[in-house]
Amino acid sequence: MRATLLHQAGDVLVGNVADPKIQEPADAVVRIVLGCICGSDLWPYKSQPLTDTPRQMGHEFLGVVEETGPQVTGLKPGDVVVAPFTYADGTCEYCRRGLHTSCPHGGPWGVGGVDGGQGQATRVPYADGTLVKLPVGEDSELLPDLLTLSDVLCTGYHAARTAGVTRGESVTVIGDGAVGLSGVIAAKLLGAERIILMGRHTPRTDLGVDFGATDVVSARGEEGVAAVRELTGGHGTERVLECVGLKDALVQAAGVARDGGTISRVGAPQYPEVPFGFGEFMRNLTLTGGVAPARAYIEELMPHILNGGIHPGRVFDRTVALDEVAEGYRLMNDREALKVIVRP
Amino acid sequence: MRATLLHQAGDVLVGNVADPKIQEPADAVVRIVLGCICGSDLWPYKSQPLTDTPRQMGHEFLGVVEETGPQVTGLKPGDVVVAPFTYADGTCEYCRRGLHTSCPHGGPWGVGGVDGGQGQATRVPYADGTLVKLPVGEDSELLPDLLTLSDVLCTGYHAARTAGVTRGESVTVIGDGAVGLSGVIAAKLLGAERIILMGRHTPRTDLGVDFGATDVVSARGEEGVAAVRELTGGHGTERVLECVGLKDALVQAAGVARDGGTISRVGAPQYPEVPFGFGEFMRNLTLTGGVAPARAYIEELMPHILNGGIHPGRVFDRTVALDEVAEGYRLMNDREALKVIVRP
């Protein structure tokens, strides 16, 4: 089959790989209907050294079950399913607590004999635990919205949930990428009254306003912090969603947080250390968040998509065919596209 | 009056300072009955450069109200009171939410025209908001226990509360100083079933066992982490109280935390950055805690002392007269004493 392969930084190509097959009794094989490119795919796209064993890219997809192993009981061929961005057994203590990303049997797509999400198909380990059946056909107009359950909507929701957003509160969302915009959707779902979106790209922040942001602050750094403080009576907000992953964004997050407040980080950290020393200690700031256990949130969020309450698929502003995936990466890397669907 | 003055590292002396007087209408003057030395007093004791304006030391005390300003309504001369380790107005938005340490009118003892707690008396700003009346006489045998409400017991409790300790849980407490031992008391009060105390000083960890620790791990670093993991089925504990303030202790805290767990730090950080990078992000670890708003917890904890349920005053293993305060500092700095009472 055809799949997206990263050979080295900037060199992403569609190539041939072995067709996925059932290897373990809990496996399924899924034909991919829609995949997409994640902001986190851009990190290896920018930095990967040349390798003889190119990685199969992509960790967000939905598709149709083609075949199931003998232990799979909850799914059958023909089912339309969405996958979270890591697979997990669904039965261990971590999975039962909703922390599927710490499942000892779980792992990422695209390595270790498991295919990536930007290709024609993939083997899915622990299919019963990993996949969630979608009550729509593979031609549904809701597919782009439902595809966000794979990662970006759940990641934004993880930020808002772990930050402790509750009804009536004020929230600052740092970052106007697809995760930040999903954070706006999530904060609104949880009842936040005021949602301040920090971002500099007007088309994106405009979408954020459509999603529920009540204020937009385009300034960054100290100037941005001052602007948020001015909007909030000098105090900052009790909840801050850090949806970037850079140290500067974390410093900004501390700056806009109210004393005693909580910062949730869901952007994969591109820093080894967090600048939380004596000052942040004296302010009783909490740092939470982490990689989102998307699987834990899919059933909870899906109804909001099915009933039309939210349209998170609006973060996709371009679609490319699988053979054009390199162009999709270029568009996102050059910020010409917000988030790109890959259609095999 | 006589007060403890720090001139430079290692040079702590009792000297004469002006008698405290009512300066603001909300002030009180308190004659100090008991003060004590805090682990955090040892940082300036070890590092303070020579100064012409020596700082009045001490931020933990209880005493008797001698005089009140015209705005003070809740206290009268003769009342026995305990003070939290920062003063606060008691009425602002932060104080009303229990974050007295962020009160814009609050501040530390010993600077800015306010006296320290290791002396004969002090001016108390915002006396109604700051002081808590004790229902005992100044000769009560409970005074050492009640003195811990000033800082160390509330700090341990802040660690346990912000870590989210609830009934039946497992907790690791890092540090066998007075704060760590108070953290053990607090974890037990909140219903923790298993309390693993990490510390190397047997007399202290023995006291920790008396306070409720179910396990003691004397190893540190990787070996200590391995020991805690072995005690907990390989997973670590959901709650970790970091009661030291050094970076190594924080690394150890991350090591003994279960994925998805919460580390609360209450030791004043002697580091500018927290080593919470990609690994801790992938494990969904939360870092919380901070300087304890002791005032918020005093009324809640006092009944446990009055009814004999807890005896936190056992952390005091030496008493010195005010004139011997330098010896008190030496005893604590040389780890010959756990925590020292100063009796003016």
XYZ file of C-alpha atoms in Angstrom:
688
model
C 0.000 0.000 0.000
C 0.960 3.677 -0.164
C 2.001 5.577 2.942
C 3.697 8.839 3.923
C 7.365 8.370 4.794
C 9.759 10.851 6.350
C 13.322 10.206 5.205
C 14.886 13.318 6.662
C 13.992 16.900 7.476
C 11.967 18.404 4.648
C 11.928 15.130 2.726
C 8.478 13.624 3.133
C 7.361 11.303 0.340
C 4.644 8.829 -0.421
C 6.090 5.369 -0.872
C 5.170 1.711 -0.868
C 5.063 -0.265 2.347
C 3.785 -3.743 3.192
C 0.018 -4.088 3.362
C -1.137 -4.255 6.974
C -2.249 -7.669 8.197
C -3.717 -9.050 11.376
C -0.695 -10.053 13.483
C -2.193 -10.344 16.955
C -5.617 -11.667 17.893
C -6.746 -8.242 19.184
C -5.730 -6.448 15.964
C -7.921 -4.900 13.325
C -6.988 -3.622 9.905
C -8.529 -0.283 9.063
C -8.730 1.274 5.615
C -8.114 4.965 6.145
C -10.756 7.354 4.808
C -9.321 10.590 6.202
C -6.012 11.410 7.830
C -4.449 14.756 8.575
C -1.246 16.558 9.426
C -0.545 17.627 12.992
C 1.510 20.561 14.202
C 3.643 17.999 16.024
C 4.417 16.277 12.697
C 6.251 19.463 11.799
C 8.888 18.962 14.500
C 10.416 15.858 12.839
C 9.654 17.417 9.448
C 11.977 20.235 10.488
C 14.636 18.242 12.315
C 14.744 14.520 11.418
C 18.292 13.381 10.449
C 18.626 11.218 7.325
C 17.547 7.639 8.030
C 17.476 4.317 6.153
C 14.302 3.324 7.974
C 11.893 6.140 7.255
C 9.065 6.564 9.704
C 5.478 6.183 8.573
C 3.912 9.510 9.396
C 0.535 10.481 10.775
C -1.306 9.706 13.985
C -4.793 11.049 13.317
C -7.225 9.125 11.176
C -10.642 7.676 10.726
C -11.611 4.861 8.429
C -13.447 1.628 7.869
C -12.687 -1.682 9.565
C -11.626 -4.205 6.934
C -10.690 -7.196 9.052
C -10.607 -8.101 12.734
C -8.591 -10.606 14.747
C -10.339 -13.411 16.642
C -10.280 -11.548 19.988
C -12.006 -8.431 18.670
C -15.603 -8.436 19.853
C -16.805 -4.834 19.610
C -16.095 -4.155 15.965
C -16.792 -5.793 12.626
C -15.755 -5.200 9.031
C -17.586 -2.213 7.580
C -17.696 -0.238 10.820
C -16.647 3.388 10.469
C -14.218 4.192 13.279
C -12.001 6.938 14.621
C -8.648 6.286 16.297
C -7.076 8.315 19.080
C -3.504 9.395 18.432
C -2.050 6.569 20.509
C -3.327 3.026 20.748
C -4.000 1.425 24.117
C -5.318 -1.853 25.499
C -8.375 -0.250 27.076
C -8.294 -2.607 30.055
C -5.258 -1.763 32.208
C -5.391 0.334 35.341
C -4.285 3.468 33.487
C -6.845 3.022 30.712
C -9.600 2.429 33.263
C -8.655 5.736 34.900
C -8.713 7.532 31.565
C -4.955 7.857 31.168
C -4.639 5.773 28.008
C -1.393 7.512 27.081
C 0.291 5.685 29.981
C -1.032 2.240 29.000
C 1.906 -0.181 29.233
C 0.694 -1.957 26.086
C -0.003 1.216 24.194
C 2.142 3.144 21.774
C 2.322 5.597 18.925
C 1.293 5.073 15.337
C 3.928 4.650 12.655
C 6.558 2.655 14.523
C 7.099 -0.871 15.828
C 5.153 -2.689 13.136
C 2.160 -0.373 13.343
C 1.358 1.879 10.410
C 0.924 5.638 10.427
C -2.236 7.585 9.862
C -1.192 9.283 6.622
C -1.532 6.249 4.386
C -4.042 3.925 2.844
C -4.509 1.585 5.792
C -3.095 0.554 9.132
C -2.916 -2.317 11.535
C -4.609 -1.307 14.799
C -3.406 -3.074 17.958
C -5.975 -3.641 20.716
C -8.741 -2.623 18.335
C -11.505 -2.936 20.931
C -9.642 -0.673 23.327
C -8.364 1.758 20.744
C -11.055 2.413 18.166
C -14.395 4.133 18.653
C -17.234 3.338 16.296
C -18.790 6.343 14.553
C -22.537 6.310 13.909
C -22.149 7.730 10.409
C -21.321 6.484 6.950
C -17.983 6.990 5.295
C -19.525 9.653 3.073
C -20.835 11.725 5.993
C -20.319 15.470 5.838
C -19.381 15.300 9.524
C -16.182 13.333 8.872
C -13.832 16.337 9.156
C -15.437 17.273 12.466
C -15.210 13.696 13.692
C -11.576 13.457 12.578
C -10.702 16.082 15.206
C -11.638 13.520 17.871
C -8.446 11.749 16.904
C -6.270 14.412 18.480
C -6.779 18.107 18.237
C -10.226 18.509 19.783
C -9.398 16.047 22.563
C -6.080 17.803 23.164
C -7.783 21.155 23.535
C -10.328 19.527 25.816
C -7.590 17.907 27.903
C -6.115 21.381 28.403
C -9.403 22.826 29.559
C -10.277 19.860 31.753
C -6.931 19.576 33.499
C -6.817 23.363 33.941
C -10.064 22.909 35.846
C -12.209 25.229 33.729
C -15.676 25.499 35.209
C -18.795 27.482 34.462
C -18.495 31.248 34.622
C -14.707 31.404 34.720
C -12.178 33.385 32.732
C -9.651 31.514 30.632
C -6.678 32.568 28.554
C -5.772 30.373 25.588
C -2.229 30.830 24.312
C -1.756 29.881 20.680
C -4.027 30.208 17.652
C -3.070 26.910 16.053
C -5.584 24.099 15.698
C -5.000 23.010 19.315
C -5.466 26.496 20.708
C -8.661 26.923 18.702
C -9.836 23.565 20.015
C -9.004 24.833 23.483
C -11.404 27.707 22.859
C -14.131 25.247 21.857
C -13.414 23.180 24.969
C -13.391 26.139 27.337
C -16.729 27.223 25.963
C -18.153 23.686 26.291
C -17.127 23.747 29.950
C -18.944 27.023 30.479
C -16.141 29.578 30.559
C -17.656 33.054 30.414
C -14.641 34.918 29.182
C -12.140 33.361 26.805
C -9.115 35.449 25.892
C -7.310 34.079 22.846
C -3.675 35.085 22.387
C -2.618 34.790 18.762
C -1.278 36.881 15.925
C -2.843 35.374 12.819
C -6.083 37.172 12.122
C -7.787 34.452 10.046
C -7.120 32.021 12.910
C -8.152 34.326 15.709
C -11.280 35.188 13.701
C -12.117 31.493 13.698
C -11.368 31.491 17.427
C -13.959 34.233 17.891
C -16.439 32.115 15.936
C -15.610 29.249 18.294
C -16.295 31.364 21.370
C -13.301 33.558 22.178
C -14.576 36.789 23.724
C -11.312 38.713 23.427
C -8.276 38.461 21.167
C -4.824 39.665 22.211
C -2.335 39.768 19.368
C 0.590 41.122 21.385
C 3.096 38.638 22.806
C 5.611 38.601 25.642
C 5.426 41.337 28.257
C 3.185 43.454 26.090
C 0.748 40.575 25.684
C 0.801 39.875 29.409
C 0.069 43.529 30.139
C -2.853 43.459 27.714
C -4.417 40.402 29.358
C -3.921 41.892 32.790
C -5.584 45.081 31.694
C -8.557 43.068 30.454
C -8.844 41.284 33.807
C -8.633 44.032 36.393
C -4.886 43.536 36.750
C -5.106 39.967 37.996
C -4.894 37.671 34.971
C -7.109 34.614 34.586
C -7.523 31.658 36.912
C -7.081 29.178 34.032
C -4.537 29.303 31.240
C -4.279 26.841 28.351
C -0.749 26.739 26.905
C -1.217 25.320 23.410
C 2.154 26.061 21.841
C 4.930 24.053 23.493
C 7.650 26.707 23.521
C 9.291 28.131 26.617
C 8.287 31.685 25.728
C 4.664 30.584 25.686
C 5.068 29.081 29.142
C 6.578 32.287 30.485
C 3.658 34.145 28.931
C 1.270 31.661 30.535
C 2.713 32.377 33.975
C 2.433 36.078 33.246
C -1.261 35.986 32.410
C -2.195 33.546 35.195
C -3.848 34.863 38.282
C -2.079 34.050 41.574
C -3.284 30.621 42.663
C -4.195 29.812 39.067
C -3.575 26.775 36.904
C -1.671 26.546 33.650
C -2.310 23.480 31.545
C 0.230 22.746 28.844
C -0.714 20.540 25.917
C 1.788 21.677 23.308
C 4.567 19.075 23.204
C 7.381 20.784 25.151
C 10.326 21.901 23.052
C 12.206 22.741 26.272
C 13.834 20.587 28.960
C 13.050 22.820 31.932
C 10.164 24.950 33.090
C 10.954 28.444 34.439
C 8.931 27.904 37.600
C 11.204 29.066 40.380
C 10.736 31.130 43.504
C 8.428 33.715 41.918
C 5.915 31.182 40.632
C 6.151 29.332 43.957
C 5.254 32.508 45.840
C 2.285 32.942 43.502
C 1.037 29.385 44.017
C 0.857 28.666 40.301
C 0.025 25.119 39.259
C 1.395 23.501 36.099
C -0.663 20.622 34.787
C -1.667 19.020 31.492
C 0.457 16.786 29.334
C -0.109 14.533 26.380
C -3.846 14.121 25.953
C -5.396 10.703 26.533
C -7.673 11.374 23.572
C -9.389 7.998 23.880
C -10.811 9.040 27.257
C -12.706 11.961 25.768
C -14.022 10.695 22.426
C -17.398 9.395 23.611
C -17.934 12.516 25.694
C -17.213 14.935 22.855
C -18.747 13.068 19.919
C -22.387 13.972 20.745
C -21.570 17.679 20.528
C -20.406 17.092 16.957
C -23.301 14.829 16.015
C -25.874 17.314 17.289
C -24.169 20.215 15.526
C -23.258 22.046 18.725
C -19.630 22.389 17.723
C -17.841 22.381 14.368
C -14.216 21.665 15.219
C -13.586 20.479 11.647
C -13.414 24.127 10.652
C -9.747 24.011 11.700
C -9.121 22.153 8.433
C -8.640 24.735 5.730
C -7.031 22.551 3.070
C -7.363 19.001 1.772
C -4.682 17.189 -0.195
C -4.651 13.773 -1.828
C -2.193 11.284 -0.363
C 0.118 11.763 -3.328
C 0.202 15.491 -2.545
C 1.073 15.042 1.118
C 4.449 16.776 0.717
C 2.586 19.883 -0.388
C 0.377 19.547 2.666
C 3.438 19.598 4.928
C 4.842 22.585 3.081
C 1.558 24.492 3.426
C 1.450 23.922 7.167
C 5.137 24.547 7.726
C 4.923 27.843 5.823
C 1.740 28.729 7.731
C -0.210 28.897 4.504
C -2.606 26.337 5.933
C -3.883 25.959 9.491
C -4.450 22.199 9.337
C -4.492 19.902 6.325
C -6.622 16.838 5.640
C -4.938 13.985 3.781
C -7.346 11.913 1.703
C -5.899 8.575 0.602
C 13.094 45.795 73.089
C 15.291 42.819 72.247
C 15.083 41.110 68.882
C 17.049 38.665 66.743
C 19.092 40.414 64.052
C 20.954 38.889 61.130
C 23.977 40.996 60.202
C 25.538 38.564 57.766
C 25.809 34.855 57.130
C 26.455 33.048 60.388
C 26.224 36.267 62.399
C 22.879 36.245 64.154
C 22.676 38.273 67.349
C 20.154 39.587 69.797
C 20.127 43.363 69.818
C 18.014 46.346 70.755
C 15.388 47.708 68.402
C 12.640 50.282 68.848
C 9.619 49.117 70.823
C 6.710 48.372 68.515
C 3.875 50.878 68.542
C 0.511 51.182 66.884
C 1.192 53.008 63.613
C -1.942 52.258 61.609
C -5.514 52.028 62.899
C -5.713 48.307 62.055
C -2.489 47.455 63.910
C -2.049 45.528 67.105
C 1.019 45.156 69.250
C 1.654 41.607 70.408
C 4.005 40.533 73.163
C 5.608 37.342 71.921
C 5.335 34.297 74.179
C 6.887 31.721 71.836
C 8.734 32.062 68.579
C 10.778 29.511 66.689
C 13.364 29.008 63.978
C 12.314 27.849 60.524
C 14.290 25.829 58.031
C 13.867 28.763 55.668
C 15.615 31.054 58.213
C 18.697 28.962 57.534
C 18.955 30.120 53.911
C 19.787 33.759 54.828
C 21.718 32.451 57.843
C 23.949 30.661 55.348
C 24.106 33.278 52.609
C 23.253 36.841 53.764
C 25.956 39.366 52.739
C 27.099 41.868 55.390
C 24.521 44.628 55.847
C 24.212 47.853 57.843
C 20.487 47.316 58.215
C 20.220 43.896 59.819
C 16.939 42.099 59.295
C 14.757 41.211 62.250
C 14.443 37.457 62.019
C 11.571 35.089 62.641
C 8.142 34.688 61.114
C 6.468 32.181 63.443
C 5.104 33.272 66.789
C 2.264 33.312 69.215
C 1.733 35.793 71.996
C -0.568 38.109 73.866
C -2.234 41.215 72.452
C -0.992 44.260 74.343
C -2.630 47.082 72.446
C -4.947 47.478 69.476
C -5.556 50.286 67.024
C -8.974 51.929 66.754
C -10.061 49.853 63.744
C -9.394 46.502 65.405
C -12.696 44.963 66.429
C -12.069 41.253 66.858
C -9.248 41.352 69.397
C -8.540 43.004 72.703
C -5.569 43.309 75.023
C -4.944 40.053 76.851
C -6.052 37.793 73.996
C -3.684 34.919 73.271
C -3.129 34.789 69.530
C -1.168 32.970 66.860
C 0.119 34.666 63.705
C 0.537 33.081 60.291
C 3.939 33.552 58.710
C 2.757 36.435 56.554
C 0.303 39.156 57.514
C -2.679 39.943 55.290
C -5.679 42.242 55.289
C -8.184 39.397 55.461
C -10.683 41.205 53.275
C -9.324 41.353 49.720
C -10.338 38.993 46.956
C -7.274 36.798 47.481
C -7.798 36.547 51.238
C -11.465 35.702 50.737
C -10.403 32.850 48.458
C -7.893 31.607 51.015
C -4.778 32.807 49.226
C -3.611 35.236 51.909
C -0.033 35.019 50.653
C -1.096 36.973 47.559
C -2.867 39.724 49.525
C -1.791 43.047 47.999
C -1.621 44.591 51.478
C 0.163 41.645 53.030
C 3.820 41.034 53.596
C 6.477 39.205 55.555
C 7.503 39.764 59.144
C 10.761 41.501 59.938
C 10.890 44.109 57.200
C 9.190 47.361 56.237
C 8.558 48.609 59.754
C 7.143 45.313 60.952
C 9.039 43.319 63.552
C 10.158 39.710 63.304
C 8.899 36.762 65.295
C 12.127 36.044 67.172
C 11.947 38.950 69.584
C 10.029 40.293 72.523
C 7.158 41.869 70.628
C 5.937 42.952 67.219
C 3.636 45.327 65.495
C 0.970 43.345 63.636
C -0.572 45.042 60.580
C -4.206 44.206 59.797
C -4.529 42.510 63.156
C -8.126 41.393 62.598
C -7.215 39.747 59.324
C -3.891 38.357 60.431
C -4.192 37.021 63.975
C -6.248 34.105 65.220
C -7.349 34.028 68.828
C -6.365 30.887 70.734
C -8.793 29.561 73.349
C -6.029 28.824 75.851
C -3.976 30.711 78.411
C -0.403 31.770 77.854
C 0.722 29.013 80.206
C -1.052 26.230 78.261
C 0.867 23.039 77.637
C -0.536 23.106 74.115
C 1.408 26.226 73.116
C 4.153 24.354 71.227
C 1.498 22.455 69.250
C -0.401 25.678 68.557
C 2.802 27.430 67.499
C 3.021 25.048 64.535
C -0.133 26.704 63.173
C 2.058 29.684 62.428
C 3.817 27.893 59.600
C 5.016 24.338 59.630
C 1.770 22.455 60.189
C -0.112 24.670 57.746
C 2.672 24.292 55.210
C 2.520 20.513 55.420
C -1.243 20.730 55.161
C -1.007 23.012 52.121
C 1.153 20.368 50.479
C -1.355 17.619 51.159
C -4.370 19.707 50.197
C -2.973 21.052 46.957
C -1.668 17.601 46.046
C -5.282 16.499 46.340
C -4.792 13.814 48.985
C -8.056 12.033 49.646
C -9.171 9.112 51.750
C -7.556 5.779 51.007
C -4.779 7.094 48.787
C -1.050 6.510 48.775
C 1.250 9.460 49.348
C 5.002 9.915 49.281
C 6.465 12.639 51.498
C 9.954 13.758 50.520
C 11.945 15.248 53.389
C 12.075 14.450 57.091
C 12.375 18.029 58.285
C 9.623 19.652 60.301
C 7.634 20.439 57.147
C 7.885 16.893 55.828
C 6.793 15.513 59.191
C 3.893 17.962 59.171
C 3.092 16.701 55.700
C 2.784 13.214 57.185
C 0.359 14.527 59.834
C -1.622 16.311 57.128
C -1.773 13.322 54.793
C -3.058 11.216 57.647
C -5.655 13.830 58.607
C -6.901 13.735 54.999
C -7.259 9.973 55.169
C -4.231 8.705 53.244
C -3.928 4.979 53.751
C -0.298 4.598 52.878
C 2.250 7.288 53.653
C 5.799 6.670 52.465
C 8.282 8.992 54.146
C 11.611 9.537 52.394
C 14.279 10.661 54.831
C 17.656 9.627 56.184
C 17.632 10.790 59.788
C 16.326 7.975 61.928
C 15.157 10.063 64.914
C 13.130 12.170 62.496
C 11.716 9.330 60.472
C 10.855 7.561 63.753
C 8.793 10.611 64.665
C 7.301 10.438 61.188
C 6.181 6.886 61.894
C 4.615 8.091 65.144
C 2.814 10.740 63.091
C 1.422 8.165 60.678
C 4.047 7.208 58.082
C 3.499 3.582 57.118
C 6.825 3.137 55.313
C 10.204 4.821 55.517
C 12.641 4.919 52.606
C 16.084 6.164 53.554
C 17.653 5.823 50.105
C 17.759 8.872 47.870
C 18.006 9.539 44.142
C 17.495 6.640 41.753
C 17.854 4.100 44.519
C 15.173 5.841 46.555
C 12.881 6.043 43.545
C 13.356 2.330 42.894
C 12.518 1.555 46.528
C 9.266 3.533 46.412
C 8.302 1.953 43.106
C 8.926 -1.483 44.545
C 6.647 -0.632 47.463
C 3.893 0.475 45.083
C 3.673 -2.267 42.487
C 6.052 -0.423 40.185
C 3.800 2.585 39.712
C 4.733 5.126 42.377
C 2.143 7.117 44.297
C -0.605 9.378 42.966
C 0.353 12.158 45.407
C 3.823 13.390 46.281
C 4.653 16.090 48.822
C 8.010 17.739 48.081
C 9.059 19.282 51.395
C 12.691 20.116 50.726
C 13.028 22.817 48.080
C 16.060 21.451 46.230
C 16.120 20.415 42.600
C 17.245 16.888 43.447
C 14.164 16.492 45.627
C 11.980 17.592 42.742
C 13.595 15.075 40.394
C 13.014 12.445 43.059
C 9.402 13.584 43.368
C 8.846 13.062 39.645
C 10.478 9.663 39.944
C 8.181 8.413 42.686
C 5.003 9.925 41.205
C 2.589 7.705 39.408
C 1.752 8.711 35.833
C -1.067 11.244 36.024
C -0.054 12.060 39.589
C 0.413 15.353 41.399
C 3.520 16.725 43.058
C 3.031 19.527 45.530
C 6.098 21.534 46.443
C 6.166 23.536 49.638
C 9.903 23.779 50.260
C 11.000 27.253 49.140
C 12.659 26.548 45.770
C 16.415 26.934 45.734
C 16.356 26.501 41.945
C 15.238 28.777 39.094
C 13.880 26.065 36.798
C 11.929 22.847 37.177
C 13.135 19.810 35.182
C 9.672 19.114 33.774
C 10.264 18.580 30.086
C 8.992 16.136 27.513
C 9.167 13.071 29.773
C 7.053 14.564 32.528
C 4.667 15.927 29.892
C 4.196 12.446 28.448
C 3.460 11.180 31.964
C 0.872 13.889 32.658
C 2.524 14.933 35.918
C 1.118 17.974 37.683
C 3.230 20.378 39.727
C 1.333 22.375 42.297
C 1.810 23.847 45.759
C 3.696 26.981 46.653
C 4.043 29.188 49.671
C 1.353 28.168 52.140
C -1.435 30.619 52.934
C -1.220 29.493 56.551
C -3.963 31.875 57.663
C -6.469 29.941 55.532
C -5.901 26.719 57.467
C -5.515 27.793 61.096
C -9.162 27.523 62.148
C -9.498 24.206 60.340
C -6.466 22.636 61.979
C -6.690 24.094 65.474
C -9.478 21.766 66.705
C -7.311 18.716 65.972
C -4.719 20.145 68.342
C -7.206 21.204 71.008
C -8.836 17.785 71.074
C -5.488 16.006 71.210
C -5.869 14.299 67.853
C -2.509 15.522 66.626
C 0.664 16.626 68.388
C 2.588 18.593 65.784
C 4.567 20.377 68.509
C 6.661 17.225 68.785
C 8.737 18.620 65.909
C 10.279 20.970 68.495
C 13.130 19.135 70.130
C 14.949 22.089 71.699
C 14.034 25.356 73.385
C 16.381 28.307 73.749
C 15.993 31.623 75.489
C 16.034 34.686 73.218
C 19.571 35.499 74.329
C 20.645 32.035 73.188
C 19.083 32.327 69.744
C 22.470 32.109 67.982
C 22.908 28.684 69.543
C 19.453 27.747 68.270
C 20.481 28.615 64.730
C 23.690 26.649 65.106
C 21.831 23.594 66.400
C 19.453 23.599 63.458
C 22.106 24.401 60.885
C 24.278 21.550 62.172
C 21.224 19.266 62.241
C 21.644 18.753 65.972
C 18.095 19.981 66.417
C 15.031 19.397 64.247
C 13.243 22.630 65.151
C 13.992 25.087 67.930
C 11.604 27.140 70.059
C 12.775 30.629 71.020
C 11.335 31.844 74.307
C 11.716 35.618 74.840
